[in-house]
Amino acid sequence: MQLQDHLPLQLHLHEPGLHSRPVMPARGAGRECAESCMDYLTLELVHHYRDAQQGPSLQAALDAVGERVGRQLAERYARDRPPLTEPLEAMKWLCKEFWGEVFRKPVDNLRTNHRGTFVLRDTQFRWLWRLAQNQMPPQLGLSLPPAVPKTELAADYLVLPCAIVRGALAQLGLDCSVAADAASLPQVDFTVVLAGGGTGGAGAAARGAR
Amino acid sequence: MIVAAAVIGPQNQPLYLATFVGEDDAARLSTAVHCSLDAVEERVGAGLRGTAPGDAPDAYMGLLATEGELRLYGYATNTRSKLVLAVDDPVIKDDELRAIFRRMHAALVDALSNPFYQQGTPLTSPRFDASVRTIATALGAS
């Protein structure tokens, strides 16, 4: 427990409920590592590119990383699934299997306008869960730094998840743009807009034949 | 027995070809594999992925084409990569081929997860090559 005394200020020391949520088991999981490693890695990625004096901008760097990672994860997590021929099938896979593997729980709510726009609502987005807490443990006797709206803070940390989602869908043949809205943390709404208004790839010919 | 195994990328670019007979046949096999892509396009485009119309959609596409004594079987992944096997043995069962394709797919996913691999470029991983060769030659032994 001593390690927790040295945690950065944004982290909450008590985690009611989060660990008791059942975690989706990774298929064929051999080795595991603590989820906090992932938290620290994503935090550090953002800090590194934000504070770097030279090299790519935060947005460019994390877009590139996320897209590549998303593509490779899609290869892995779409492997044993039945063919995802329709964009809606692909989105459902994304919300259940992919989200479960990557963000440790499935999406809570999926809405669509049936014309290529989808809104994925994750009511407890784990990657930003600690940012959502952002409370100072009383026993430290310190006060919070000057308030920065959490939505502004969150924006940097959402670049990577959006890019991962975009990369995953691109790998399935669905080009899209992904934006995230963190106005009511810990809930995050991801808006996916498919290029071509939802008539993706093989689905189009099949729809024509129906 | 399996005579060749190929991986084709999402833009129909050849990413990998392994042949299990003499060197001189490599060109012929590579052409045969490419010709079978037409059959792949046809099936994927029509939204049919099963081996027969009315089958549930499946990654395994069954027999794509025959070229002389060669029979070409295909498998399409969700991420638009295609696997093609060229076989010269008429007695191979669909189930055996499905199993082989699944193992090849697993090896492919591992190869694609390599952070140093550039998407769309030929697969040069020695480990992937060794896996495919093991998988393909194991058929003859069973």
Coordinates of C-alpha atoms in Angstrom, one line a residue:
Chain A
M1 CA 0.0 0.0 0.0
Q2 CA 2.9 2.4 0.3
L3 CA 3.0 3.0 -3.4
Q4 CA -0.4 4.7 -3.2
D5 CA 1.0 7.5 -1.1
H6 CA 3.1 8.6 -4.1
L7 CA 0.3 8.6 -6.7
P8 CA -0.2 11.8 -8.7
L9 CA -2.7 14.1 -7.2
Q10 CA -5.5 13.3 -9.7
L11 CA -5.7 9.7 -8.6
H12 CA -8.3 8.7 -6.1
L13 CA -7.0 6.5 -3.4
H14 CA -10.2 4.7 -2.7
E15 CA -11.9 2.9 -5.5
P16 CA -15.4 1.9 -4.5
G17 CA -17.1 -0.4 -6.9
L18 CA -14.6 -0.2 -9.7
H19 CA -12.8 -3.4 -8.8
S20 CA -15.9 -5.2 -8.0
R21 CA -17.2 -4.8 -11.6
P22 CA -16.6 -8.1 -13.4
V23 CA -13.9 -7.7 -16.0
M24 CA -14.5 -9.4 -19.4
P25 CA -11.9 -12.2 -19.6
A26 CA -9.4 -11.8 -22.4
R27 CA -9.7 -14.7 -24.8
G28 CA -6.7 -16.9 -24.7
A29 CA -5.2 -14.7 -22.0
G30 CA -1.7 -16.0 -21.1
R31 CA 0.0 -13.2 -19.3
E32 CA -1.8 -10.3 -17.5
C33 CA -0.6 -7.1 -16.1
A34 CA -2.2 -4.6 -13.7
E35 CA -4.7 -2.2 -15.2
S36 CA -2.8 0.6 -13.5
C37 CA 0.1 0.0 -15.9
M38 CA -2.2 0.9 -18.8
D39 CA -3.5 4.0 -16.9
Y40 CA 0.1 5.2 -16.3
L41 CA 1.1 4.5 -19.9
T42 CA -1.7 6.5 -21.3
L43 CA -1.2 9.3 -18.9
E44 CA 2.5 9.5 -19.7
L45 CA 1.8 9.3 -23.4
V46 CA -0.2 12.5 -23.2
H47 CA 2.2 14.3 -20.9
H48 CA 5.2 13.3 -23.1
Y49 CA 3.7 14.7 -26.3
R50 CA 2.1 17.7 -24.7
D51 CA 5.3 18.8 -23.1
A52 CA 7.7 17.9 -25.9
Q53 CA 9.5 20.9 -27.4
Q54 CA 9.9 19.3 -30.8
G55 CA 8.5 16.4 -32.8
P56 CA 4.9 15.8 -33.7
S57 CA 2.0 17.5 -31.9
L58 CA 0.0 15.7 -29.3
Q59 CA -2.9 15.2 -31.7
A60 CA -0.7 14.0 -34.6
A61 CA 1.3 11.6 -32.5
L62 CA -1.5 10.0 -30.6
D63 CA -3.6 9.8 -33.7
A64 CA -0.9 7.8 -35.4
V65 CA -0.3 5.6 -32.4
G66 CA -4.0 5.0 -31.8
E67 CA -4.8 4.3 -35.4
R68 CA -2.1 1.7 -35.7
V69 CA -3.0 0.1 -32.4
G70 CA -6.7 0.1 -33.3
R71 CA -6.0 -1.7 -36.6
Q72 CA -3.9 -4.4 -34.9
L73 CA -6.3 -4.9 -32.1
A74 CA -9.2 -5.2 -34.7
E75 CA -7.2 -8.0 -36.4
R76 CA -7.0 -9.8 -33.1
Y77 CA -10.5 -9.3 -31.7
A78 CA -12.4 -9.8 -34.9
R79 CA -10.6 -13.0 -35.6
D80 CA -13.1 -15.6 -34.5
R81 CA -16.2 -13.5 -35.0
P82 CA -18.7 -14.3 -37.8
P83 CA -18.3 -12.1 -40.8
L84 CA -19.2 -8.5 -40.0
T85 CA -20.7 -7.7 -43.3
E86 CA -23.0 -4.8 -42.3
P87 CA -21.9 -1.6 -40.6
L88 CA -24.4 -2.2 -37.8
E89 CA -22.9 -5.6 -37.2
A90 CA -19.5 -4.1 -37.0
M91 CA -20.7 -1.4 -34.6
K92 CA -22.3 -4.0 -32.4
W93 CA -19.0 -6.0 -32.4
L94 CA -17.2 -2.8 -31.5
C95 CA -19.5 -2.0 -28.6
K96 CA -19.4 -5.4 -27.1
E97 CA -16.3 -7.4 -27.9
F98 CA -13.9 -4.8 -28.8
W99 CA -14.8 -2.3 -26.1
G100 CA -14.8 -5.2 -23.6
E101 CA -11.3 -6.2 -24.5
V102 CA -9.8 -2.7 -24.8
F103 CA -11.8 -0.6 -22.4
R104 CA -12.6 -3.4 -20.0
K105 CA -16.4 -3.2 -20.2
P106 CA -18.9 -3.1 -23.0
V107 CA -20.5 0.1 -24.2
D108 CA -23.7 0.9 -22.3
N109 CA -25.8 2.4 -25.0
L110 CA -25.6 2.6 -28.8
R111 CA -27.8 4.9 -30.8
T112 CA -27.8 5.5 -34.5
N113 CA -29.7 7.6 -37.0
H114 CA -29.4 4.7 -39.5
R115 CA -27.6 7.0 -41.8
G116 CA -24.1 6.3 -40.7
T117 CA -23.9 8.2 -37.5
F118 CA -23.6 6.3 -34.2
V119 CA -23.3 7.5 -30.7
L120 CA -21.6 5.1 -28.2
R121 CA -22.2 6.0 -24.6
D122 CA -19.9 4.6 -22.0
T123 CA -21.3 5.6 -18.6
Q124 CA -18.1 4.7 -16.7
F125 CA -15.3 5.2 -19.2
R126 CA -12.5 3.5 -17.4
W127 CA -9.6 5.3 -19.0
L128 CA -10.9 8.6 -17.7
W129 CA -12.4 7.3 -14.5
R130 CA -9.7 8.7 -12.3
L131 CA -9.9 12.1 -14.0
A132 CA -13.6 12.0 -13.2
Q133 CA -12.8 11.6 -9.5
N134 CA -10.2 14.3 -9.2
Q135 CA -10.7 14.7 -5.5
M136 CA -8.0 15.4 -3.0
P137 CA -8.0 12.8 -0.2
P138 CA -8.8 14.7 2.9
Q139 CA -5.9 13.2 4.9
L140 CA -3.3 14.9 2.7
G141 CA -4.6 18.4 3.9
L142 CA -3.9 20.0 0.5
S143 CA -6.1 22.0 -1.8
L144 CA -6.8 21.5 -5.4
P145 CA -4.9 23.5 -8.0
P146 CA -6.8 26.3 -9.8
A147 CA -9.8 24.7 -11.5
V148 CA -9.4 23.7 -15.1
P149 CA -12.7 22.5 -16.5
K150 CA -12.5 18.7 -16.7
T151 CA -13.7 18.7 -20.3
E152 CA -10.6 20.6 -21.3
L153 CA -8.4 18.3 -19.4
A154 CA -10.2 15.3 -20.8
A155 CA -9.8 16.3 -24.4
D156 CA -6.1 15.4 -24.5
Y157 CA -6.8 12.0 -22.9
L158 CA -9.5 11.2 -25.4
V159 CA -7.3 11.6 -28.5
L160 CA -5.9 8.1 -28.1
P161 CA -9.2 6.2 -27.5
C162 CA -10.8 8.0 -30.5
A163 CA -7.9 7.1 -32.7
I164 CA -8.0 3.4 -31.6
V165 CA -11.7 3.2 -32.4
R166 CA -11.1 4.9 -35.8
G167 CA -8.2 2.5 -36.6
A168 CA -10.3 -0.6 -35.6
L169 CA -13.2 0.4 -37.8
A170 CA -10.9 1.3 -40.7
Q171 CA -9.4 -2.2 -40.5
L172 CA -12.8 -3.6 -40.9
G173 CA -13.2 -1.5 -44.0
L174 CA -15.3 1.3 -42.5
D175 CA -13.7 4.7 -42.8
C176 CA -15.0 7.1 -40.3
S177 CA -14.4 10.0 -38.0
V178 CA -14.6 9.6 -34.3
A179 CA -15.2 12.4 -31.7
A180 CA -15.7 12.2 -28.0
D181 CA -17.7 14.3 -25.7
A182 CA -16.8 14.2 -22.0
A183 CA -19.2 16.8 -20.7
S184 CA -20.5 14.6 -18.0
L185 CA -17.6 12.5 -16.8
P186 CA -17.3 9.6 -16.0
Q187 CA -19.7 9.2 -18.9
V188 CA -18.1 9.7 -22.4
D189 CA -20.1 9.8 -25.6
F190 CA -18.2 8.7 -28.7
T191 CA -19.7 9.9 -32.0
V192 CA -18.8 7.8 -35.0
V193 CA -19.6 9.1 -38.4
L194 CA -19.1 6.6 -41.2
A195 CA -17.8 7.9 -44.5
G196 CA -20.4 7.4 -47.2
G197 CA -23.3 7.6 -44.8
G198 CA -23.2 4.0 -43.6
T199 CA -23.0 2.2 -46.9
G200 CA -19.8 0.4 -46.2
G201 CA -18.0 -2.0 -48.4
A202 CA -19.7 -5.3 -49.0
G203 CA -22.8 -4.3 -47.3
A204 CA -23.7 -2.0 -50.2
A205 CA -23.9 -4.7 -52.8
A206 CA -25.9 -6.9 -50.5
R207 CA -28.3 -4.1 -49.7
G208 CA -28.8 -3.5 -53.4
A209 CA -29.7 -7.1 -53.9
R210 CA -32.3 -7.2 -51.2
Chain B
M1 CA -1.3 -32.2 -49.9
I2 CA -1.1 -28.5 -49.8
V3 CA 0.9 -27.1 -52.6
A4 CA 0.8 -23.4 -51.8
A5 CA -0.5 -21.0 -49.1
A6 CA -1.0 -17.3 -49.8
V7 CA -2.1 -14.2 -47.9
I8 CA -3.7 -11.4 -49.9
G9 CA -4.3 -8.0 -48.4
P10 CA -7.4 -5.8 -48.3
Q11 CA -6.4 -4.1 -51.5
N12 CA -5.8 -7.4 -53.2
Q13 CA -2.1 -7.0 -52.9
P14 CA -0.1 -10.2 -52.4
L15 CA 1.4 -10.2 -49.0
Y16 CA 2.8 -13.7 -48.7
L17 CA 3.2 -16.8 -50.7
A18 CA 4.7 -20.1 -49.6
T19 CA 5.0 -23.0 -52.0
F20 CA 5.7 -26.6 -51.1
V21 CA 6.8 -28.0 -54.4
G22 CA 9.7 -27.0 -56.6
E23 CA 10.8 -23.4 -57.2
D24 CA 9.7 -23.4 -60.9
D25 CA 6.1 -23.8 -59.9
A26 CA 6.1 -20.7 -57.8
A27 CA 5.2 -18.4 -60.6
R28 CA 2.4 -20.6 -61.8
L29 CA 1.0 -20.9 -58.3
S30 CA 1.1 -17.2 -57.7
T31 CA -0.8 -16.7 -60.9
A32 CA -3.4 -19.3 -60.0
V33 CA -3.8 -17.7 -56.6
H34 CA -4.4 -14.3 -58.2
C35 CA -7.0 -15.7 -60.6
S36 CA -8.9 -17.2 -57.7
L37 CA -9.2 -13.7 -56.3
D38 CA -11.9 -13.0 -58.8
A39 CA -14.0 -15.7 -57.2
V40 CA -13.3 -14.2 -53.8
E41 CA -14.5 -10.8 -55.0
E42 CA -17.6 -12.2 -56.4
R43 CA -18.5 -14.0 -53.2
V44 CA -17.7 -11.2 -50.9
G45 CA -19.4 -8.7 -53.1
A46 CA -22.6 -10.6 -53.2
G47 CA -22.6 -10.8 -49.4
L48 CA -22.4 -14.6 -49.5
R49 CA -19.6 -16.0 -47.5
G50 CA -20.8 -19.6 -46.8
T51 CA -19.8 -22.5 -49.0
A52 CA -23.2 -22.8 -50.5
P53 CA -26.1 -20.3 -50.9
G54 CA -28.2 -20.5 -47.8
D55 CA -25.3 -21.2 -45.5
A56 CA -24.7 -18.9 -42.6
P57 CA -22.1 -16.4 -43.5
D58 CA -18.7 -17.8 -42.6
A59 CA -15.1 -16.8 -43.1
Y60 CA -14.4 -20.1 -45.0
M61 CA -15.4 -19.7 -48.6
G62 CA -14.8 -23.3 -49.8
L63 CA -13.6 -24.1 -53.3
L64 CA -12.9 -21.0 -55.3
A65 CA -11.5 -22.4 -58.5
T66 CA -9.7 -25.3 -60.1
E67 CA -6.7 -25.0 -62.3
G68 CA -5.7 -28.3 -63.8
E69 CA -5.3 -30.6 -60.9
L70 CA -5.0 -27.7 -58.5
R71 CA -7.9 -26.8 -56.3
L72 CA -7.9 -23.4 -54.7
Y73 CA -9.7 -22.8 -51.4
G74 CA -10.4 -19.4 -49.9
Y75 CA -11.0 -17.8 -46.5
A76 CA -11.9 -14.2 -45.9
T77 CA -11.2 -12.5 -42.6
N78 CA -13.3 -9.7 -41.1
T79 CA -10.5 -7.3 -41.8
R80 CA -10.6 -8.0 -45.5
S81 CA -7.4 -10.1 -45.7
K82 CA -7.8 -13.3 -47.7
L83 CA -6.1 -16.6 -47.2
V84 CA -5.8 -19.0 -50.2
L85 CA -4.7 -22.5 -50.2
A86 CA -3.8 -24.5 -53.3
V87 CA -4.2 -28.2 -52.9
D88 CA -3.5 -31.0 -55.3
D89 CA -5.3 -33.7 -53.3
P90 CA -8.9 -34.2 -54.2
V91 CA -9.8 -35.9 -51.0
I92 CA -9.4 -33.1 -48.5
K93 CA -12.4 -32.5 -46.4
D94 CA -13.9 -29.0 -45.7
D95 CA -13.5 -29.4 -42.0
E96 CA -9.8 -30.1 -42.3
L97 CA -9.4 -27.1 -44.5
R98 CA -11.3 -24.9 -42.1
A99 CA -9.0 -26.0 -39.3
I100 CA -6.0 -25.2 -41.3
F101 CA -7.3 -21.8 -42.3
R102 CA -8.1 -21.0 -38.6
R103 CA -4.6 -21.8 -37.6
M104 CA -3.2 -19.8 -40.5
H105 CA -5.4 -16.9 -39.4
A106 CA -4.1 -17.1 -35.9
A107 CA -0.5 -17.0 -37.2
L108 CA -1.4 -14.1 -39.4
V109 CA -2.8 -12.1 -36.5
D110 CA 0.3 -12.6 -34.6
A111 CA 2.4 -11.5 -37.6
L112 CA 0.3 -8.4 -38.1
S113 CA 0.6 -7.5 -34.5
N114 CA 4.3 -6.9 -34.8
P115 CA 4.9 -3.2 -34.1
F116 CA 7.6 -3.1 -36.7
Y117 CA 5.4 -4.5 -39.5
Q118 CA 4.2 -1.9 -42.0
Q119 CA 0.6 -2.6 -43.0
G120 CA 0.2 -3.4 -46.7
T121 CA 3.8 -4.5 -47.2
P122 CA 4.8 -8.1 -47.8
L123 CA 5.0 -10.3 -44.7
T124 CA 8.6 -11.3 -44.2
S125 CA 8.4 -12.6 -40.6
P126 CA 10.4 -15.8 -40.3
R127 CA 8.2 -16.9 -37.5
F128 CA 5.1 -16.5 -39.6
D129 CA 6.7 -18.4 -42.5
A130 CA 7.7 -21.2 -40.2
S131 CA 4.2 -21.4 -38.7
V132 CA 2.5 -21.6 -42.1
R133 CA 5.0 -24.3 -43.2
T134 CA 4.3 -26.3 -40.1
I135 CA 0.6 -26.0 -40.5
A136 CA 0.6 -26.8 -44.1
T137 CA 2.9 -29.8 -44.0
A138 CA 1.1 -31.2 -40.9
L139 CA -1.8 -32.0 -43.2
G140 CA 0.2 -34.6 -45.1
A141 CA 1.2 -36.3 -41.9
S142 CA -2.3 -36.8 -40.5

